[in-house]
DNA sequence: CGATATATTGACAGGAGTCAAAGAGGGTGG
DNA sequence: CCACCCTCTTTGACTCCTGTCAATATATCG
């Protein structure tokens, strides 16, 4: 049951009665398989449903008027990357698969109906969209205050933590099928420089980024370089 | 009635019955005057109330482990900059006054009580927190894709638009009492370079940043430099 | 009118971008 | 099974935007 990832993540952040969880589970439509680089929703679209990542990766991005694409965030199994579309409707960015992915969908009308009578669920979803914003703020700090290698280390560190919470890290190694060009778009760097940073990490034994798989060789250094600090340990719960 | 700014902003983004607005107005406590550079809430705090800016400016910031402070956003009259504290409770960043400011406060318990029976209001607040996230995403694009002057132009352009929506821009001129050092922290640049950019803008007749007041001399250029595009014209309404 | 914060300048250094070309990998079709 | 192609990665040379350091000028304020 791949919906479990989503449930797991929600319950990591909010207390939820079983009944609410069941109601939510019931409105997730059958899974759809999508190849990599498929646009799920486009900036400007009016959303009528939101998507649940069952497996694989997705990313949100925007292109600035300068023509450069900025990747805003990466999403993993369990995430609902366009949940904010429920209240906002109009998408302010694109959502694309990074790898082949299995997606579930939740129709907005159906979701509205079930949260109407379930305040705890409504609140949990609100919190979920705000935890998203927490990551954006951290990303701003990352872009604004760190050097190229620091940014890269931070990205890997954050990803590792989120994947670990979903049980997707084994032996300090995880799947992350991304090109250096997309890394560059996420970090606000040039492809060439991303390559240089990765090379350095490899030769210095910090981490290895081969064949869609990241291997963390010196977690200590990564945490240090990325100035990474643990987040959402309690999901901000009171 | 300085609460009107907040009401005005909410209604710009969401349809709200008069009754809801009255209920909301009723829970805003009397205004408190704060001098500039006063910390309103600190990272790590558990919020029990949220604040409404009646007049003046505030900013949200985080310090990265490198010791550098990153300013995440600026807030103006009408904003509720820590609204996300209602569902999240634990603050992930600081909130500080940029200028002397008049603030109102809304107790969380009181707010919970009034939104419990007013779904439209609850939804409006949810949307408000998400519009905040829209701005964060744009800021990520700004930091990740633009040059120093582009970032500066974008900041000014965004601020102008938000101030204009609150009726705080006259003759392409508005109050913005900030030091170059804080601008640097917001833009991810050094103070020296911020100074250079501002100098250039001044001599090229793009804009003037004197004595806490910004004068836009060539809006065309600013929009062009900042690649600024209009947002929240409809607040994302369906 | 000092005292302190802020703004401004100049010289210099260096991280990251750009350009261009060469390798590697991974598919695909014959 | 190999040749070919296309995308992605890697390298090297060179440029330049932005940071750093340090000194000076200007504001602001009690």
Coordinates of C-alpha atoms in Angstrom, one line a residue, chain A residues 30-108:
Chain A
X30 CA -5.4 4.6 -8.0
X31 CA -1.8 5.1 -8.8
X32 CA -0.6 6.5 -12.1
X33 CA 2.9 5.8 -13.3
X34 CA 4.7 8.7 -14.9
X35 CA 8.1 8.7 -16.7
X36 CA 10.8 11.1 -15.6
X37 CA 10.6 14.8 -16.7
X38 CA 6.8 14.7 -16.9
X39 CA 5.1 18.0 -16.1
X40 CA 2.5 17.3 -13.5
X41 CA 1.1 20.8 -13.2
X42 CA 2.2 24.0 -14.8
X43 CA 2.6 27.5 -13.4
X44 CA -0.7 29.4 -14.0
X45 CA -2.8 26.2 -13.9
X46 CA -5.9 26.1 -11.7
X47 CA -5.6 23.0 -9.7
X48 CA -8.5 20.7 -9.2
X49 CA -6.7 17.9 -7.5
X50 CA -3.5 17.4 -5.7
X51 CA -0.9 14.7 -6.1
X52 CA 0.7 12.3 -3.7
X53 CA 4.1 10.9 -4.5
X54 CA 4.0 7.1 -3.9
X55 CA 7.5 6.5 -5.1
X56 CA 10.1 8.4 -7.1
X57 CA 11.0 12.1 -7.0
X58 CA 9.5 15.3 -8.2
X59 CA 10.6 19.0 -8.1
X60 CA 8.9 22.3 -8.1
X61 CA 10.4 25.1 -10.3
X62 CA 9.9 28.5 -11.7
X63 CA 11.6 30.3 -14.6
X64 CA 12.6 33.8 -14.0
X65 CA 12.3 36.4 -16.7
X66 CA 16.0 36.1 -17.3
X67 CA 15.2 32.7 -18.7
X68 CA 16.9 30.8 -15.9
X69 CA 15.0 28.1 -14.2
X70 CA 15.1 27.9 -10.5
X71 CA 14.3 24.6 -8.8
X72 CA 12.5 25.5 -5.6
X73 CA 12.3 22.1 -3.8
X74 CA 12.6 18.4 -4.3
X75 CA 9.9 16.0 -3.3
X76 CA 10.0 12.4 -2.2
X77 CA 7.6 9.5 -1.5
X78 CA 5.0 10.6 1.0
X79 CA 4.9 14.2 -0.1
X80 CA 1.9 16.1 -1.4
X81 CA 3.9 18.8 -3.3
X82 CA 0.9 20.8 -4.6
X83 CA -1.2 20.7 -1.5
X84 CA -1.2 24.5 -1.4
X85 CA -3.3 24.4 -4.5
X86 CA -6.3 23.4 -2.4
X87 CA -6.7 26.9 -0.9
X88 CA -4.8 28.8 -3.5
X89 CA -6.0 27.2 -6.7
X90 CA -3.7 29.0 -9.1
X91 CA -0.2 27.4 -9.3
X92 CA 2.7 29.8 -9.0
X93 CA 5.2 27.3 -10.2
X94 CA 5.7 24.1 -12.2
X95 CA 5.7 20.6 -10.7
X96 CA 7.6 17.9 -12.6
X97 CA 8.8 14.4 -12.0
X98 CA 12.5 14.1 -11.5
X99 CA 12.5 10.3 -11.9
X100 CA 9.9 7.8 -13.0
X101 CA 7.3 8.1 -10.3
X102 CA 4.1 6.6 -9.1
X103 CA 1.5 9.2 -8.2
X104 CA -1.8 9.1 -6.5
X105 CA -4.3 11.9 -6.9
X106 CA -6.8 13.5 -4.5
X107 CA -9.6 15.4 -6.0
X108 CA -10.1 18.8 -4.4

